Structure formats: structure tokens, C-alpha cells
Tab-separated table of C-alpha atoms and ligand atoms in Angstrom:
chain	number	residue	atom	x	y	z
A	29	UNK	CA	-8.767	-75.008	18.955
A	30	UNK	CA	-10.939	-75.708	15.680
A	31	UNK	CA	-11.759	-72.877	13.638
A	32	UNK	CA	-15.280	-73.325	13.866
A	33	UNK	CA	-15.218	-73.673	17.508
A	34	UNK	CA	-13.324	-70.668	18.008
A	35	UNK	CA	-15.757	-68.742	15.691
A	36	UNK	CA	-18.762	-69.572	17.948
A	37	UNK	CA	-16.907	-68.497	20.932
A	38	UNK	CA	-16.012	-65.240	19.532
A	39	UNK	CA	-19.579	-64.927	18.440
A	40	UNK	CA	-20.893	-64.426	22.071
A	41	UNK	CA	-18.699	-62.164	22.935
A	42	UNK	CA	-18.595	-60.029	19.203
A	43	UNK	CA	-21.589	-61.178	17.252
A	44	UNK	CA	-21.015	-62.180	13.504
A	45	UNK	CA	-22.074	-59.588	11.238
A	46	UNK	CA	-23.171	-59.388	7.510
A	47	UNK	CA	-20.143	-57.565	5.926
A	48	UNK	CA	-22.616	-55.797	3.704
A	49	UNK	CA	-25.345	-54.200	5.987
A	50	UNK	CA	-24.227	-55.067	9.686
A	51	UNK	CA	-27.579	-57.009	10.256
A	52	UNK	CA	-26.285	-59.873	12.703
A	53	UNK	CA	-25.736	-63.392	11.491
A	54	UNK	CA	-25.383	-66.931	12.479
A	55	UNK	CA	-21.245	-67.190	13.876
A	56	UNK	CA	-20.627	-69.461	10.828
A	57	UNK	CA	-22.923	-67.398	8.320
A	58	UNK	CA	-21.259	-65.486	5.246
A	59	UNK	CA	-23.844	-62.742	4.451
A	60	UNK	CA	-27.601	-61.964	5.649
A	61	UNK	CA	-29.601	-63.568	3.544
A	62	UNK	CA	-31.141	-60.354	1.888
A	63	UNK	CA	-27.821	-58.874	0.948
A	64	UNK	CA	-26.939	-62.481	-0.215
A	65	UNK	CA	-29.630	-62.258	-2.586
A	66	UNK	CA	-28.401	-59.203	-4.749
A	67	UNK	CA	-24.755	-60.660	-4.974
A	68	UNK	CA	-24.148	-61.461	-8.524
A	69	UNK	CA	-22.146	-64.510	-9.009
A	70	UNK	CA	-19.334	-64.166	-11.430
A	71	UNK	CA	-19.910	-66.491	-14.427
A	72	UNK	CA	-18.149	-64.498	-16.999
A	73	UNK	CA	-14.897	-66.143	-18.429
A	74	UNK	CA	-11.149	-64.154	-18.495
A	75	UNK	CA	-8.210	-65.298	-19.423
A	76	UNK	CA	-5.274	-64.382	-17.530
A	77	UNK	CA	-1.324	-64.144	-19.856
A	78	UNK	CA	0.290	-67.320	-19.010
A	79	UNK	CA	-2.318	-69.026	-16.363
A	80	UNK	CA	-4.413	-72.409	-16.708
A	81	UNK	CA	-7.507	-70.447	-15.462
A	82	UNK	CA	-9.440	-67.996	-13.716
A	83	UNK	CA	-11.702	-68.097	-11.171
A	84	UNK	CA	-13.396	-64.966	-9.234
A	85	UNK	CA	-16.503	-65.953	-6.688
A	86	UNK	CA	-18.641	-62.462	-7.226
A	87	UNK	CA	-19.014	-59.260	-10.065
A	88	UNK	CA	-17.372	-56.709	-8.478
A	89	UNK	CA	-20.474	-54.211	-7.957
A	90	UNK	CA	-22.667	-51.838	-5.763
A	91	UNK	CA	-23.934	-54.520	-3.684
A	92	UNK	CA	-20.899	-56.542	-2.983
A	93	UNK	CA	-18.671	-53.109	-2.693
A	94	UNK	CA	-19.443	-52.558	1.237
A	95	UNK	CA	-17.915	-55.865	2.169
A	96	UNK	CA	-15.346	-55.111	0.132
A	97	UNK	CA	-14.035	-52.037	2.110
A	98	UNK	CA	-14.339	-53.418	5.386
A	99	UNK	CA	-11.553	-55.795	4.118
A	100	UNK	CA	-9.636	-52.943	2.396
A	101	UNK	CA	-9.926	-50.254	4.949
A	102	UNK	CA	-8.538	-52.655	7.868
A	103	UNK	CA	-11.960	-53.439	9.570
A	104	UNK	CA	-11.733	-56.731	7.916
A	105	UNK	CA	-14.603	-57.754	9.891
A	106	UNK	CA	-16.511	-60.769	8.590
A	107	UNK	CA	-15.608	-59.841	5.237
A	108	UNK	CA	-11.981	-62.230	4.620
A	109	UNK	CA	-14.473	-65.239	5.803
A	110	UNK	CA	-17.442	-64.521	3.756
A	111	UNK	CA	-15.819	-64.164	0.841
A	112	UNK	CA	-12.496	-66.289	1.164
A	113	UNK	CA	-15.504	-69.432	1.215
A	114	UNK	CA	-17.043	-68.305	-1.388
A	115	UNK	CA	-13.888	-68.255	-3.454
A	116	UNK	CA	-13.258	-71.583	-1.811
A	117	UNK	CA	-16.809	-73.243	-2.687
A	118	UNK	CA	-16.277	-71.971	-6.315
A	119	UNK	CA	-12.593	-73.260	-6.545
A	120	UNK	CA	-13.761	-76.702	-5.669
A	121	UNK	CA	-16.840	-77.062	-7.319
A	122	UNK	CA	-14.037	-75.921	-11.066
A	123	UNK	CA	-11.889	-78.839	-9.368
A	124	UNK	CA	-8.880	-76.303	-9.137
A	125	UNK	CA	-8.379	-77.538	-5.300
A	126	UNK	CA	-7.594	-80.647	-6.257
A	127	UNK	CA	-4.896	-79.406	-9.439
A	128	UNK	CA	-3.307	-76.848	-6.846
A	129	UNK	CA	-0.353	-77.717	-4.057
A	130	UNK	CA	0.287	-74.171	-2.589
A	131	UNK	CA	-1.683	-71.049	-2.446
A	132	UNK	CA	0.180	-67.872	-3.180
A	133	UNK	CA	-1.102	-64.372	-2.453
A	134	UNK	CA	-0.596	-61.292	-4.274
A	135	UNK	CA	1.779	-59.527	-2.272
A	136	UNK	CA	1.656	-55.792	-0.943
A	137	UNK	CA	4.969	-53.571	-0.990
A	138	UNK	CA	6.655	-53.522	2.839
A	139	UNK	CA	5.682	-49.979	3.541
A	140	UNK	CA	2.017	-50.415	2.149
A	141	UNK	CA	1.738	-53.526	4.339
A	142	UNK	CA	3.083	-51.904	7.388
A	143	UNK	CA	0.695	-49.034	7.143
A	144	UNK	CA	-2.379	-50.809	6.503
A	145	UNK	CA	-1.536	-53.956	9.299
A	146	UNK	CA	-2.461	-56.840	7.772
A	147	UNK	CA	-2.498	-58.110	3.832
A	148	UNK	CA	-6.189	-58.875	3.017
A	149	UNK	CA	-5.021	-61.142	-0.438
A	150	UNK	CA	-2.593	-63.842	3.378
A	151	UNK	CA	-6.465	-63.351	4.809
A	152	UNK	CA	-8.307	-65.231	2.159
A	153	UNK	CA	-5.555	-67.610	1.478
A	154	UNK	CA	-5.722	-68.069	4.844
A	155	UNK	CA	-9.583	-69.095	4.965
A	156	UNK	CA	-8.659	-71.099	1.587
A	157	UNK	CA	-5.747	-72.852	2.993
A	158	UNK	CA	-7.937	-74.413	6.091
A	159	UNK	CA	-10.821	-74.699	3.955
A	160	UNK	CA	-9.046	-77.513	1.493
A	161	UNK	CA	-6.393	-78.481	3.489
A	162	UNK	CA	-3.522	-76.887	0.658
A	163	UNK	CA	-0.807	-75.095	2.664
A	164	UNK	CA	-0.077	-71.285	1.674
A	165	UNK	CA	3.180	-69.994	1.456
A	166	UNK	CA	4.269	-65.999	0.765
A	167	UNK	CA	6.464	-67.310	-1.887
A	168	UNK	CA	6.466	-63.787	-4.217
A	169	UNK	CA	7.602	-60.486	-3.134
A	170	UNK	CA	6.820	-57.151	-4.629
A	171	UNK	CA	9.901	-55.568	-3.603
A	172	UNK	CA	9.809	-52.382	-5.994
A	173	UNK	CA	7.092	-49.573	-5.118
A	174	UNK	CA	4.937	-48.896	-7.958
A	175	UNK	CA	2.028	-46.027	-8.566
A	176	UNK	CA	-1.455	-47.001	-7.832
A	177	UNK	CA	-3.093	-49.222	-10.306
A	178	UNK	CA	-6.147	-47.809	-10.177
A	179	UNK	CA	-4.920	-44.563	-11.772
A	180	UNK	CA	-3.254	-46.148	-14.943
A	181	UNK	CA	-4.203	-47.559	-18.209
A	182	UNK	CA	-4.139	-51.208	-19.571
A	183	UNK	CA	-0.718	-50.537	-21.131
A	184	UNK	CA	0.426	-47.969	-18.414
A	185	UNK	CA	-0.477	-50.727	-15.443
A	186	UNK	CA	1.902	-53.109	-17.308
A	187	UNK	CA	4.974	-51.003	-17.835
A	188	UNK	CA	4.434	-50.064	-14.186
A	189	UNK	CA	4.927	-53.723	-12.583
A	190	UNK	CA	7.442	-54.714	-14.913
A	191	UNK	CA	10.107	-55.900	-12.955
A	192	UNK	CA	7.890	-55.115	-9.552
A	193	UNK	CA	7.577	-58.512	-8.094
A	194	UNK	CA	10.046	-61.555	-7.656
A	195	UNK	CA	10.314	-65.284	-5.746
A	196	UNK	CA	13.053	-64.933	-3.314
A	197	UNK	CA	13.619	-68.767	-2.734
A	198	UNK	CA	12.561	-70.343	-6.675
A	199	UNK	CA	12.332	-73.788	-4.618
A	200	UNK	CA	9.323	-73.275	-3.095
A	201	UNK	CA	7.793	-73.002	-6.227
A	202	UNK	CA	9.696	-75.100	-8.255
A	203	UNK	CA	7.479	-77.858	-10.079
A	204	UNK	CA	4.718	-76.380	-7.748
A	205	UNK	CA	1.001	-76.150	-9.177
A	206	UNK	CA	-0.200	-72.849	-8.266
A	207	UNK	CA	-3.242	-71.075	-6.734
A	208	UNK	CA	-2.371	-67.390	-7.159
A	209	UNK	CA	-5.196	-65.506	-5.085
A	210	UNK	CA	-6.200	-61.711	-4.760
A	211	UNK	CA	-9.258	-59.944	-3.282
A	212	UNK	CA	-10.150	-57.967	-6.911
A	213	UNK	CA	-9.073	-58.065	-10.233
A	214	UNK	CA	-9.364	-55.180	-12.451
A	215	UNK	CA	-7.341	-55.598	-16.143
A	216	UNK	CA	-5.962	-58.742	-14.269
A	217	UNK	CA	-1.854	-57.340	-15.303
A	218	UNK	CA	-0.812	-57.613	-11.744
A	219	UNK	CA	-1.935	-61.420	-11.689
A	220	UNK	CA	-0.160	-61.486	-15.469
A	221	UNK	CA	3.046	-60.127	-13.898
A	222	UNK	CA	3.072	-62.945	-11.073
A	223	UNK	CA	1.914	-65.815	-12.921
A	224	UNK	CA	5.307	-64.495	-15.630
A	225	UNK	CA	7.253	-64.270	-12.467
A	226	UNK	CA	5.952	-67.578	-11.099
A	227	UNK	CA	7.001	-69.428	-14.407
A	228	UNK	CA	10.282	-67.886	-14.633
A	229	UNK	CA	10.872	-69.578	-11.474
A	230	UNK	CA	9.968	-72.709	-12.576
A	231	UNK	CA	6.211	-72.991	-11.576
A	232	UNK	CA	4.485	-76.404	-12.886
A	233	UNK	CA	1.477	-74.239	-13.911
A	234	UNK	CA	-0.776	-71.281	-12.399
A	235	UNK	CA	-4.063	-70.949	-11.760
A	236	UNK	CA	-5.474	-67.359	-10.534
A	237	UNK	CA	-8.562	-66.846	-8.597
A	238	UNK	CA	-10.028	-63.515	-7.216
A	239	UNK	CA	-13.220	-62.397	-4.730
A	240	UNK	CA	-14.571	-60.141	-6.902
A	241	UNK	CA	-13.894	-59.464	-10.699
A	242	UNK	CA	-14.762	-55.794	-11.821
A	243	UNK	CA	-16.875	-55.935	-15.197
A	244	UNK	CA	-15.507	-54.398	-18.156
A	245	UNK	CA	-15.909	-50.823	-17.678
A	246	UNK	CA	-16.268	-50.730	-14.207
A	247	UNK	CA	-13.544	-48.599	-11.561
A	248	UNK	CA	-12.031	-49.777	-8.578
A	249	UNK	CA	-12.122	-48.520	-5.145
B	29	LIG	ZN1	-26.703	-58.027	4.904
């Protein structure tokens, strides 16, 4: 069954909901129209070690923040889909799409992913992948626990990856041109990591893209 089809069928029985306020929405709708309005569209430019670009659909902020826990917290809700397109629409209106021939998420540890369920980073590939047509493939691992990002420094968060993450079969990405996705980036030294991970394994080139991009100063969830 197509997607969209199977969207409006599920909307009758579980209507489609704005991932920021809960207001209900059309089944193929992203966000109410209101919350829509105080999104801030990343337009900022990062540069990521190693990668041909960056690309993030929103500012990571207040008014994005809600739809941003429903994905982390498991509720996932309309969240993956309204902001996996909007990654998408950005994507192909930079022309990355058509430079990219797999889509690789950031991967969680085992244990993390078996406690929280699901991987929200596979969730907006997913939405990516049948968006443009590119298949996605879990080509990296992070088989190494690390400490949370969130309570480390620039320099600390590197150390603490180093040697984190690795390609268990280097053919799937050999001579491969890479879309390397995530739901936020903070420092962006996780993506640096992969993308230095993804080369070693003899990656064409890498491109990164993220949902939301925190500004400068701002925390994480
Ligand atoms: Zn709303």
C-alpha cells in the first residue's frame, strides 16, 4: 500500500496531529499552521570536519522543541514525518538528493536502542529514503558505549567518541556518496566522528544533514 494512502487510512481511525501543540491536522499535513509560523528555518552555515556540506531544516529552539520530544521520548507521533520532509524539501531544493546514493543514520548503542524501541535518526531516513527514492542502509555501528554528549565539552565530546563508531561491511560504503542524517546537531563531533569513520572506509564523499541545528550557545534536551 502507498504511503500516502496508508496515512489517510490511519487518519480516520488516529487523527494526524501537529507535533507541536496537538491541534489536529490534515493526514498529510506537517505542522498546524500557527505553530508553523514561529518555526525558524535554519539558514545559518556550519561546516562539518571532513564533509561536503551541511544541511539542518529548522534552529533548534522553544518553538520547534515540543516536536522534538515526542520523537525523542518514543511517542514519535507525527513528529519523524513532519520533520523528516522538511529535511527532505531542504535537501532537494541544496541539490544534495541528487549528489547522494545511500542515506546513513547516526546510529544508537544496542542497549540505548533496545530501551528506547525504535532509533528516531532509521525514522527520518526512513521518510527521506521514500521521499527521493535513495535507499538507506544502517551501514555504521556505534559499538562502544560512550557518556552522554550533552554533558561534555567541545574537546571532551571528541575524546569521548574516538574510536566509538565503525562500518562493519566497508563495501557498502565503498565509493558510496553519502547522506549522513541525525535528528539534532549540537557541536556537530558525533557527525565529525562518522563522516572520519565513513572515509576511512572508503566513502566517495559525505554530506551531513540534521532536523534541527542548536544555535551557538544553546543546550540540548
Ligand atoms: Zn500546532
Amino acid at each position: 500500500m502507498k504511503s500516502n494512502t496508508k496515512r489517510s487510512i490511519l487518519h480516520l481511525l488516529y487523527p494526524n496531529r501537529c507535533p507541536v501543540c496537538g491541534t489536529v491536522i490534515e493526514s498529510d499535513g506537517r505542522f498546524c499552521g500557527e505553530c508553523e509560523d514561529k518555526l525558524t528555518v535554519y539558514s545559518d552555515s556550519f561546516c562539518i570536519s571532513g564533509a561536503e556540506s551541511f544541511t539542518a531544516a529548522y534552529v533548534y529552539d522553544e518553538a520547534i522543541k515540543p516536536a522534538i520530544i515526542l520523537m525523542k521520548d518514543g511517542t514519535l507521533g507525527n513528529s519523524a514525518f513532519a520533520l523528516g520532509n522538511a529535511l527532505c524539501d531542504r535537501l532537494r531544493s541544496e541539490g544534495i538528493t541528487e549528489r547522494t546514493d545511500i542515506i546513513v543514520p547516526v546510529p544508537m548503542y544496542g542497549k540505548d536502542l533496545r530501551e528506547r524501541g525504535y532509533d528516531q535518526a532509521v525514522e527520518i531516513c526512513r521518510i527521506i529514503s521514500e521521499n527521493c527514492g535513495i535507499p538507506y542502509v544502517a551501514a555504521v555501528e556505534k559499538y562502544i558505549d560512550t557518556m552522554p554528549q550533552k554533558e561534555l565539552n567541545f574537546k571532551e565530546r571528541q575524546v569521548n567518541l574516538k574510536g566509538a563508531f565503525r562500518v562493519p561491511e566497508p563495501d557498502t560504503v565503498k565509493g558510496k556518496r553519502i547522506l549522513l542524517v541525525d535528528d539534532i546537531c549540537t557541536t556537530g563531533s558525533t557527525l565529525a566522528e562518522i563522516v572520519s569513520v565513513l572515509l576511512s572506509s572508503d566513502a566517495a564523499e559525505v554530506h551531513c544533514a540534521c532536523c534541527c541545528k542548536t544555535e551557538k550557545k544553546e543546550g540540548i534536551i
